[in-house]
Short mmCIF file of C-alpha atoms in Angstrom, two decimals:
data_model
loop_
_atom_site.label_atom_id
_atom_site.label_comp_id
_atom_site.label_asym_id
_atom_site.label_seq_id
_atom_site.Cartn_x
_atom_site.Cartn_y
_atom_site.Cartn_z
CA UNK B 1 31.51 1.73 33.01
CA UNK B 2 28.85 2.43 35.25
CA UNK B 3 28.09 5.81 33.72
CA UNK B 4 27.84 3.97 30.25
CA UNK B 5 25.25 1.43 31.45
CA UNK B 6 23.29 4.27 33.20
CA UNK B 7 23.05 6.41 29.98
CA UNK B 8 22.21 3.42 28.17
CA UNK B 9 19.39 2.71 30.39
CA UNK B 10 18.16 6.17 30.62
CA UNK B 11 17.93 6.42 26.73
CA UNK B 12 15.89 3.15 26.64
CA UNK B 13 13.71 4.14 29.21
CA UNK B 14 12.70 7.39 27.50
CA UNK B 15 12.54 5.82 24.20
CA UNK B 16 10.11 3.25 25.52
CA UNK B 17 8.00 5.44 27.27
CA UNK B 18 7.60 7.38 24.04
CA UNK B 19 6.80 4.42 22.39
CA UNK B 20 4.25 3.31 24.82
CA UNK B 21 2.25 6.44 24.42
CA UNK B 22 2.32 6.16 20.71
CA UNK B 23 1.35 2.74 21.05
CA UNK B 24 -1.65 3.58 23.41
CA UNK B 25 -2.72 6.30 20.92
CA UNK B 26 -2.72 4.20 17.62
CA UNK B 27 -3.37 0.59 18.52
CA UNK B 28 -7.03 0.94 18.91
CA UNK B 29 -7.27 2.66 15.69
CA UNK B 30 -5.13 -0.12 13.87
CA UNK B 31 -7.55 -2.83 15.35
CA UNK B 32 -10.40 -1.02 14.01
CA UNK B 33 -8.78 -0.92 10.53
CA UNK B 34 -8.25 -4.67 10.69
CA UNK B 35 -11.77 -5.24 11.68
CA UNK B 36 -13.17 -3.04 8.77
CA UNK B 37 -10.53 -4.86 6.47
CA UNK B 38 -11.83 -8.33 7.22
CA UNK B 39 -15.45 -7.36 7.02
CA UNK B 40 -14.78 -5.75 3.67
CA UNK B 41 -13.03 -8.61 2.52
CA UNK B 42 -15.52 -11.16 3.14
CA UNK B 43 -18.69 -8.91 2.48
CA UNK B 44 -20.36 -11.83 0.67
CA UNK B 45 -20.51 -14.14 3.47
CA UNK B 46 -22.75 -11.51 5.19
CA UNK B 47 -25.34 -12.50 2.92
CA UNK B 48 -25.75 -15.74 4.88
CA UNK B 49 -26.79 -13.91 7.95
CA UNK B 50 -28.84 -10.84 6.42
CA UNK B 51 -29.18 -8.05 9.05
CA UNK B 52 -26.29 -9.05 11.08
CA UNK B 53 -24.24 -6.35 12.77
CA UNK B 54 -20.88 -7.25 14.49
CA UNK B 55 -17.60 -8.48 13.76
CA UNK B 56 -15.85 -11.14 11.73
CA UNK B 57 -12.92 -12.80 13.29
CA UNK B 58 -10.97 -15.44 11.17
CA UNK B 59 -9.76 -18.64 13.36
CA UNK B 60 -6.60 -19.61 11.66
CA UNK B 61 -5.52 -22.09 14.50
CA UNK B 62 -8.80 -24.05 14.05
CA UNK B 63 -8.08 -23.99 10.18
CA UNK B 64 -4.81 -25.51 10.63
CA UNK B 65 -5.92 -28.42 12.94
CA UNK B 66 -8.86 -29.18 11.05
CA UNK B 67 -6.84 -29.22 7.69
CA UNK B 68 -5.10 -32.00 8.61
CA UNK B 69 -8.15 -33.90 8.21
CA UNK B 70 -10.14 -32.06 5.67
CA UNK B 71 -7.77 -30.70 3.02
CA UNK B 72 -10.35 -28.95 1.07
CA UNK B 73 -10.98 -26.42 4.10
CA UNK B 74 -10.29 -22.99 3.19
CA UNK B 75 -11.12 -20.78 6.16
CA UNK B 76 -13.13 -20.49 9.14
CA UNK B 77 -14.86 -17.18 10.35
CA UNK B 78 -16.57 -16.74 13.62
CA UNK B 79 -19.51 -13.95 13.64
CA UNK B 80 -19.01 -12.25 16.91
CA UNK B 81 -21.70 -9.95 18.20
CA UNK B 82 -21.05 -8.00 21.87
CA UNK B 83 -17.97 -10.42 22.39
CA UNK B 84 -19.99 -13.64 21.66
CA UNK B 85 -20.09 -16.20 18.89
CA UNK B 86 -23.32 -16.02 17.25
CA UNK B 87 -22.54 -18.10 14.34
CA UNK B 88 -19.57 -19.52 12.02
CA UNK B 89 -19.09 -19.80 8.49
CA UNK B 90 -16.96 -22.16 6.86
CA UNK B 91 -15.62 -21.93 3.34
CA UNK B 92 -14.25 -24.98 1.68
CA UNK B 93 -13.44 -25.93 -1.96
CA UNK B 94 -15.15 -29.49 -2.65
CA UNK B 95 -14.21 -31.27 -5.74
CA UNK B 96 -16.96 -30.85 -8.59
CA UNK B 97 -17.00 -31.91 -11.89
CA UNK B 98 -14.36 -30.20 -13.48
CA UNK B 99 -12.47 -29.01 -10.57
CA UNK B 100 -12.92 -27.46 -7.10
CA UNK B 101 -16.24 -25.41 -6.12
CA UNK B 102 -15.93 -22.64 -3.86
CA UNK B 103 -18.59 -23.17 -1.06
CA UNK B 104 -19.42 -21.03 1.92
CA UNK B 105 -21.70 -22.52 4.67
CA UNK B 106 -23.13 -20.84 7.30
CA UNK B 107 -23.75 -22.56 10.44
CA UNK B 108 -25.85 -21.15 13.61
CA UNK B 109 -24.97 -21.58 17.32
CA UNK B 110 -26.97 -24.63 17.49
CA UNK B 111 -25.37 -26.36 14.83
CA UNK B 112 -27.76 -26.00 12.12
CA UNK B 113 -27.03 -24.96 8.47
CA UNK B 114 -28.32 -21.44 8.21
CA UNK B 115 -27.60 -21.10 4.54
CA UNK B 116 -25.11 -22.16 1.65
CA UNK B 117 -23.30 -19.80 -1.11
CA UNK B 118 -21.81 -21.36 -3.89
CA UNK B 119 -19.17 -18.71 -4.54
CA UNK B 120 -17.33 -19.54 -7.58
CA UNK B 121 -17.38 -22.36 -10.09
CA UNK B 122 -14.42 -22.11 -12.13
CA UNK B 123 -14.30 -25.52 -13.49
CA UNK B 124 -17.94 -26.65 -13.82
CA UNK B 125 -19.67 -26.91 -17.59
CA UNK B 126 -21.27 -23.50 -18.17
CA UNK B 127 -24.92 -23.99 -18.09
CA UNK B 128 -25.08 -27.31 -16.65
CA UNK B 129 -22.76 -27.84 -13.20
CA UNK B 130 -22.96 -23.87 -12.96
CA UNK B 131 -26.20 -24.31 -12.10
CA UNK B 132 -25.35 -24.80 -8.49
CA UNK B 133 -24.12 -21.19 -8.14
CA UNK B 134 -27.14 -19.69 -10.14
CA UNK B 135 -30.44 -18.50 -9.35
CA UNK B 136 -31.64 -21.91 -10.85
CA UNK B 137 -30.25 -23.66 -8.10
CA UNK B 138 -31.60 -21.74 -5.36
CA UNK B 139 -33.91 -24.38 -4.34
CA UNK B 140 -31.29 -27.00 -4.53
CA UNK B 141 -29.12 -24.69 -2.13
CA UNK B 142 -32.19 -24.11 0.08
CA UNK B 143 -32.58 -28.06 0.99
CA UNK B 144 -29.38 -27.65 3.23
CA UNK B 145 -31.23 -25.10 5.84
CA UNK B 146 -31.52 -26.68 9.10
CA UNK B 147 -29.47 -29.82 8.52
CA UNK B 148 -27.23 -30.78 11.03
CA UNK B 149 -23.98 -33.31 11.55
CA UNK B 150 -26.33 -35.87 12.35
CA UNK B 151 -28.15 -35.69 9.01
CA UNK B 152 -26.82 -38.42 6.18
CA UNK B 153 -26.49 -35.52 3.59
CA UNK B 154 -26.31 -37.56 0.53
CA UNK B 155 -27.45 -37.03 -2.99
CA UNK B 156 -30.46 -39.53 -3.61
CA UNK B 157 -30.79 -39.88 0.29
CA UNK B 158 -31.85 -36.53 2.01
CA UNK B 159 -30.65 -34.13 -0.89
CA UNK B 160 -32.13 -33.62 -4.36
CA UNK B 161 -29.48 -33.10 -7.24
CA UNK B 162 -30.03 -30.51 -9.88
CA UNK B 163 -30.83 -32.61 -12.76
CA UNK B 164 -28.10 -32.86 -15.28
CA UNK B 165 -25.63 -31.36 -12.64
CA UNK B 166 -25.30 -34.36 -10.43
CA UNK B 167 -21.56 -34.34 -10.17
CA UNK B 168 -21.54 -30.73 -9.23
CA UNK B 169 -24.18 -31.13 -6.83
CA UNK B 170 -22.71 -33.94 -5.10
CA UNK B 171 -19.59 -31.94 -4.79
CA UNK B 172 -21.49 -29.11 -2.90
CA UNK B 173 -23.32 -31.83 -0.74
CA UNK B 174 -20.06 -33.21 0.09
CA UNK B 175 -18.86 -29.77 1.31
CA UNK B 176 -21.83 -29.02 3.39
CA UNK B 177 -21.26 -32.32 5.01
CA UNK B 178 -17.42 -31.78 5.86
CA UNK B 179 -18.30 -28.24 7.06
CA UNK B 180 -20.71 -29.53 9.43
CA UNK B 181 -18.09 -32.34 10.47
CA UNK B 182 -15.52 -29.55 11.05
CA UNK B 183 -17.97 -27.74 12.91
CA UNK B 184 -19.17 -30.60 15.06
CA UNK B 185 -15.27 -31.54 15.99
CA UNK B 186 -13.36 -28.41 16.14
CA UNK B 187 -16.02 -25.55 16.83
CA UNK B 188 -18.87 -26.84 18.78
CA UNK B 189 -18.91 -25.45 22.36
CA UNK B 190 -15.78 -23.60 22.39
CA UNK M 1 22.31 32.38 11.02
CA UNK M 2 24.26 32.03 7.77
CA UNK M 3 25.98 28.98 9.13
CA UNK M 4 22.44 27.46 9.82
CA UNK M 5 21.35 28.48 6.30
CA UNK M 6 24.69 26.91 4.93
CA UNK M 7 23.86 23.67 6.67
CA UNK M 8 20.42 23.68 5.32
CA UNK M 9 21.13 24.48 1.73
CA UNK M 10 24.07 21.77 1.37
CA UNK M 11 21.75 18.98 1.50
CA UNK M 12 19.64 20.17 -1.37
CA UNK M 13 22.15 19.98 -3.99
CA UNK M 14 25.82 20.25 -3.07
CA UNK M 15 25.46 17.19 -0.50
CA UNK M 16 22.49 15.71 -1.58
CA UNK M 17 22.11 12.19 0.27
CA UNK M 18 21.05 10.12 -2.82
CA UNK M 19 22.93 11.98 -5.98
CA UNK M 20 26.22 13.21 -4.10
CA UNK M 21 26.68 11.30 -0.81
CA UNK M 22 24.84 8.42 -2.46
CA UNK M 23 23.61 6.78 0.78
CA UNK M 24 20.14 5.47 1.38
CA UNK M 25 19.87 4.51 -2.06
CA UNK M 26 18.10 0.93 -1.81
CA UNK M 27 14.98 2.57 -0.30
CA UNK M 28 15.17 5.11 -2.66
CA UNK M 29 15.22 2.87 -5.97
CA UNK M 30 12.50 0.62 -4.34
CA UNK M 31 9.80 3.26 -3.54
CA UNK M 32 10.15 5.50 -6.21
CA UNK M 33 7.31 3.57 -8.30
CA UNK M 34 4.54 5.77 -7.48
CA UNK M 35 4.84 9.65 -6.81
CA UNK M 36 2.19 9.01 -3.92
CA UNK M 37 4.68 6.54 -2.22
CA UNK M 38 7.62 9.06 -2.59
CA UNK M 39 5.58 11.90 -0.87
CA UNK M 40 4.92 9.42 2.40
CA UNK M 41 8.41 7.81 2.16
CA UNK M 42 10.10 11.32 1.90
CA UNK M 43 7.97 12.76 5.00
CA UNK M 44 8.76 10.08 7.10
CA UNK M 45 12.44 10.23 6.31
CA UNK M 46 12.28 13.98 6.94
CA UNK M 47 10.61 13.42 10.36
CA UNK M 48 12.83 10.69 11.43
CA UNK M 49 15.89 12.42 10.38
CA UNK M 50 15.02 15.69 12.10
CA UNK M 51 13.89 14.20 15.06
CA UNK M 52 16.75 11.98 15.77
CA UNK M 53 19.11 14.78 14.92
CA UNK M 54 17.48 17.24 17.36
CA UNK M 55 17.66 14.25 20.31
CA UNK M 56 20.94 13.17 19.38
CA UNK M 57 22.54 16.84 19.06
CA UNK M 58 20.53 17.47 22.49
CA UNK M 59 21.84 14.59 24.63
CA UNK M 60 25.75 14.67 23.00
CA UNK M 61 27.38 15.64 26.06
CA UNK M 62 26.05 12.55 27.96
CA UNK M 63 26.42 10.17 25.48
CA UNK M 64 29.53 8.21 26.34
CA UNK M 65 31.80 7.76 23.02
CA UNK M 66 31.84 3.88 23.51
CA UNK M 67 27.98 3.40 23.57
CA UNK M 68 26.97 6.17 21.11
CA UNK M 69 26.15 3.69 18.26
CA UNK M 70 23.62 1.77 20.23
CA UNK M 71 22.07 4.93 21.66
CA UNK M 72 21.79 6.50 18.09
CA UNK M 73 19.90 3.44 17.04
CA UNK M 74 17.82 3.37 19.93
CA UNK M 75 16.69 6.89 19.10
CA UNK M 76 16.36 6.24 15.63
CA UNK M 77 14.18 3.11 15.86
CA UNK M 78 11.76 4.81 18.34
CA UNK M 79 11.07 7.75 15.73
CA UNK M 80 10.76 4.89 13.12
CA UNK M 81 8.24 2.96 15.21
CA UNK M 82 6.24 5.96 15.90
CA UNK M 83 6.22 6.70 12.18
CA UNK M 84 5.46 2.96 11.28
CA UNK M 85 2.49 2.81 13.91
CA UNK M 86 1.02 5.83 12.82
CA UNK M 87 0.85 5.00 9.17
CA UNK M 88 -0.37 1.90 9.88
CA UNK M 89 -3.28 3.57 11.81
CA UNK M 90 -4.14 6.39 9.64
CA UNK M 91 -2.99 5.53 6.19
CA UNK M 92 -3.23 2.04 5.72
CA UNK M 93 -3.27 1.56 2.10
CA UNK M 94 -0.21 3.61 2.12
CA UNK M 95 1.46 1.34 4.45
CA UNK M 96 0.74 -1.69 2.47
CA UNK M 97 2.58 -0.40 -0.41
CA UNK M 98 5.18 0.98 1.49
CA UNK M 99 5.52 -2.17 3.41
CA UNK M 100 8.82 -3.17 4.85
CA UNK M 101 10.62 -0.01 3.96
CA UNK M 102 9.30 2.05 6.65
CA UNK M 103 10.78 -0.16 9.29
CA UNK M 104 14.06 -0.26 7.14
CA UNK M 105 14.41 3.52 7.47
CA UNK M 106 16.12 2.42 10.94
CA UNK M 107 18.85 1.26 9.15
CA UNK M 108 18.96 3.79 6.48
CA UNK M 109 22.31 5.19 5.93
CA UNK M 110 21.00 8.89 5.68
CA UNK M 111 20.01 8.83 9.22
CA UNK M 112 22.49 6.94 11.05
CA UNK M 113 25.09 8.94 8.97
CA UNK M 114 23.92 12.23 9.84
CA UNK M 115 23.60 11.24 13.39
CA UNK M 116 27.31 10.01 13.63
CA UNK M 117 28.60 13.02 11.23
CA UNK M 118 26.62 15.98 12.25
CA UNK M 119 24.21 15.65 15.26
CA UNK M 120 26.51 14.15 17.39
CA UNK M 121 29.21 16.76 17.05
CA UNK M 122 27.07 20.04 16.50
CA UNK M 123 24.57 22.19 18.25
CA UNK M 124 20.86 21.41 18.18
CA UNK M 125 19.70 24.36 15.69
CA UNK M 126 22.53 23.57 13.31
CA UNK M 127 21.35 19.68 13.69
CA UNK M 128 17.72 20.89 12.89
CA UNK M 129 18.91 22.61 9.84
CA UNK M 130 21.13 19.79 8.78
CA UNK M 131 18.31 17.11 8.86
CA UNK M 132 15.77 19.45 7.38
CA UNK M 133 17.95 19.97 4.43
CA UNK M 134 19.14 16.22 3.83
CA UNK M 135 15.65 15.18 4.45
CA UNK M 136 14.28 17.61 1.53
CA UNK M 137 17.22 16.72 -0.56
CA UNK M 138 16.25 13.09 -0.37
CA UNK M 139 12.37 13.75 -0.95
CA UNK M 140 12.85 16.03 -3.82
CA UNK M 141 15.16 13.54 -5.65
CA UNK M 142 12.77 10.79 -4.97
CA UNK M 143 9.88 12.73 -5.71
CA UNK M 144 11.51 13.48 -9.24
CA UNK M 145 12.10 9.88 -10.02
CA UNK M 146 8.80 8.64 -8.71
CA UNK M 147 7.23 11.46 -11.43
CA UNK M 148 9.71 9.87 -14.21
CA UNK M 149 8.83 6.73 -13.42
CA UNK M 150 5.16 6.59 -12.81
CA UNK M 151 4.75 8.75 -15.62
CA UNK M 152 6.85 6.65 -18.07
CA UNK M 153 5.92 3.33 -16.59
CA UNK M 154 2.23 3.54 -16.43
CA UNK M 155 1.34 6.70 -18.46
CA UNK M 156 -0.34 8.72 -16.08
CA UNK M 157 0.71 10.14 -12.46
CA UNK M 158 -2.48 9.55 -9.72
CA UNK M 159 -1.91 11.37 -6.36
CA UNK M 160 -4.75 10.57 -3.89
CA UNK M 161 -6.77 9.21 -6.47
CA UNK M 162 -6.56 12.24 -8.86
CA UNK M 163 -4.89 11.86 -12.41
CA UNK M 164 -2.41 15.05 -12.37
CA UNK M 165 -1.15 14.17 -15.99
CA UNK M 166 -2.17 11.33 -18.48
CA UNK M 167 -0.23 10.10 -21.49
CA UNK M 168 -1.88 7.27 -21.93
CA UNK M 169 -3.44 8.26 -25.41
CA UNK M 170 0.04 8.86 -26.75
CA UNK M 171 1.98 5.75 -26.20
CA UNK M 172 2.20 2.43 -24.58
CA UNK M 173 3.98 2.87 -21.07
CA UNK M 174 6.71 0.31 -21.01
CA UNK M 175 6.24 -1.62 -17.84
CA UNK M 176 9.99 -1.86 -17.12
CA UNK M 177 10.23 1.66 -15.86
CA UNK M 178 8.44 0.49 -12.84
CA UNK M 179 9.98 -2.67 -12.20
CA UNK M 180 13.73 -2.55 -10.98
CA UNK M 181 15.88 -1.70 -13.90
CA UNK M 182 13.74 1.38 -14.44
CA UNK M 183 15.08 2.51 -10.95
CA UNK M 184 18.62 2.22 -12.29
CA UNK M 185 18.14 3.87 -15.62
CA UNK M 186 16.31 6.70 -13.78
CA UNK M 187 18.91 7.22 -11.19
CA UNK M 188 21.66 6.98 -13.41
CA UNK M 189 20.55 9.47 -16.07
CA UNK M 190 19.44 11.85 -13.02
CA UNK M 191 23.12 11.52 -11.88
CA UNK M 192 24.35 12.12 -15.10
CA UNK M 193 22.36 15.23 -15.53
CA UNK M 194 23.56 16.63 -12.41
CA UNK M 195 26.90 16.25 -13.18
CA UNK M 196 26.98 17.62 -16.56
CA UNK M 197 25.01 20.88 -15.23
CA UNK M 198 27.98 21.01 -12.39
CA UNK M 199 30.54 20.61 -15.08
CA UNK M 200 29.18 23.38 -17.33
CA UNK M 201 29.02 25.60 -14.55
CA UNK M 202 32.36 25.07 -13.36
CA UNK M 203 33.82 25.81 -17.05
#
């Protein structure tokens, strides 16, 4: 009986040592692969912070938590440089005219909007509502720069809508407002 | 020497794990959709099978009869984890394609079967020969199945980004060949073919 236990223990110890060695060699490589994959899959977010060199990390636990309050929330990313957070990007899908509009809001470390990307407008009217995503909407998207959670962020108040695309503009504006609220409540400071 | 050669050779056709012993089938049916997958799956199985055969044959004098199955599983699972981590680190696209089938090599009957039926009763060199032979036999059949299914199901064979052969201009590839039923068609036909050849030789 004792022999049985000792043999099993010896085999397991040798196996564990072998696995530990393999793990030590492969783990850094696997981490590197995953890091590159996140960067590759979210390449378009880098447009918000041109010249940024560093890592993107997805914060799934914050997403889970904040989604209970903001159901249009899609993902939360942190831009990391030298182990510190330098900015966050919040992706959401606020309702536009025909359906959800995919928006990414970049927020800098002071809680100010650094830029807004409209990634996709699958159900907006082409040539009208879709302008929020196009070159024509550039000045509309520029308006959000520097806004914080303290701003009103309402079309007609401190945001000018694209003419003819009021509802889509309102959708994007609401998205930015919610992104700032998420930042304020779940990300600020931490 | 002759004995070792016999041990090696038997795995290729006469005791081919897939076509003759009919073990390890489910992973074979699942991964044979693309030639590239079958190559990686084949090498993984050869590696795990040969290494576990060596270790099990080597420790066979000290393994108590009652604890042999857990010990075999620990040995096999360790090698599978090594393969799993290595593929994940250095070949991530392949790792994603093969997915769960790599960890599932642990419970692949070919490997536990050879440990129990051969390696635990024979010396190290013969176990190496047995592992390599059975592993190559497995890979060989997998490769043929992969070639047939990829070529007929997608119209071309692509390995490491290079297109080896393309039939796309000549026919509309039936998608069913790269889906599950295609695996059964291909496997059944291969087995029928081997039976037919052996019967003709026997006569």
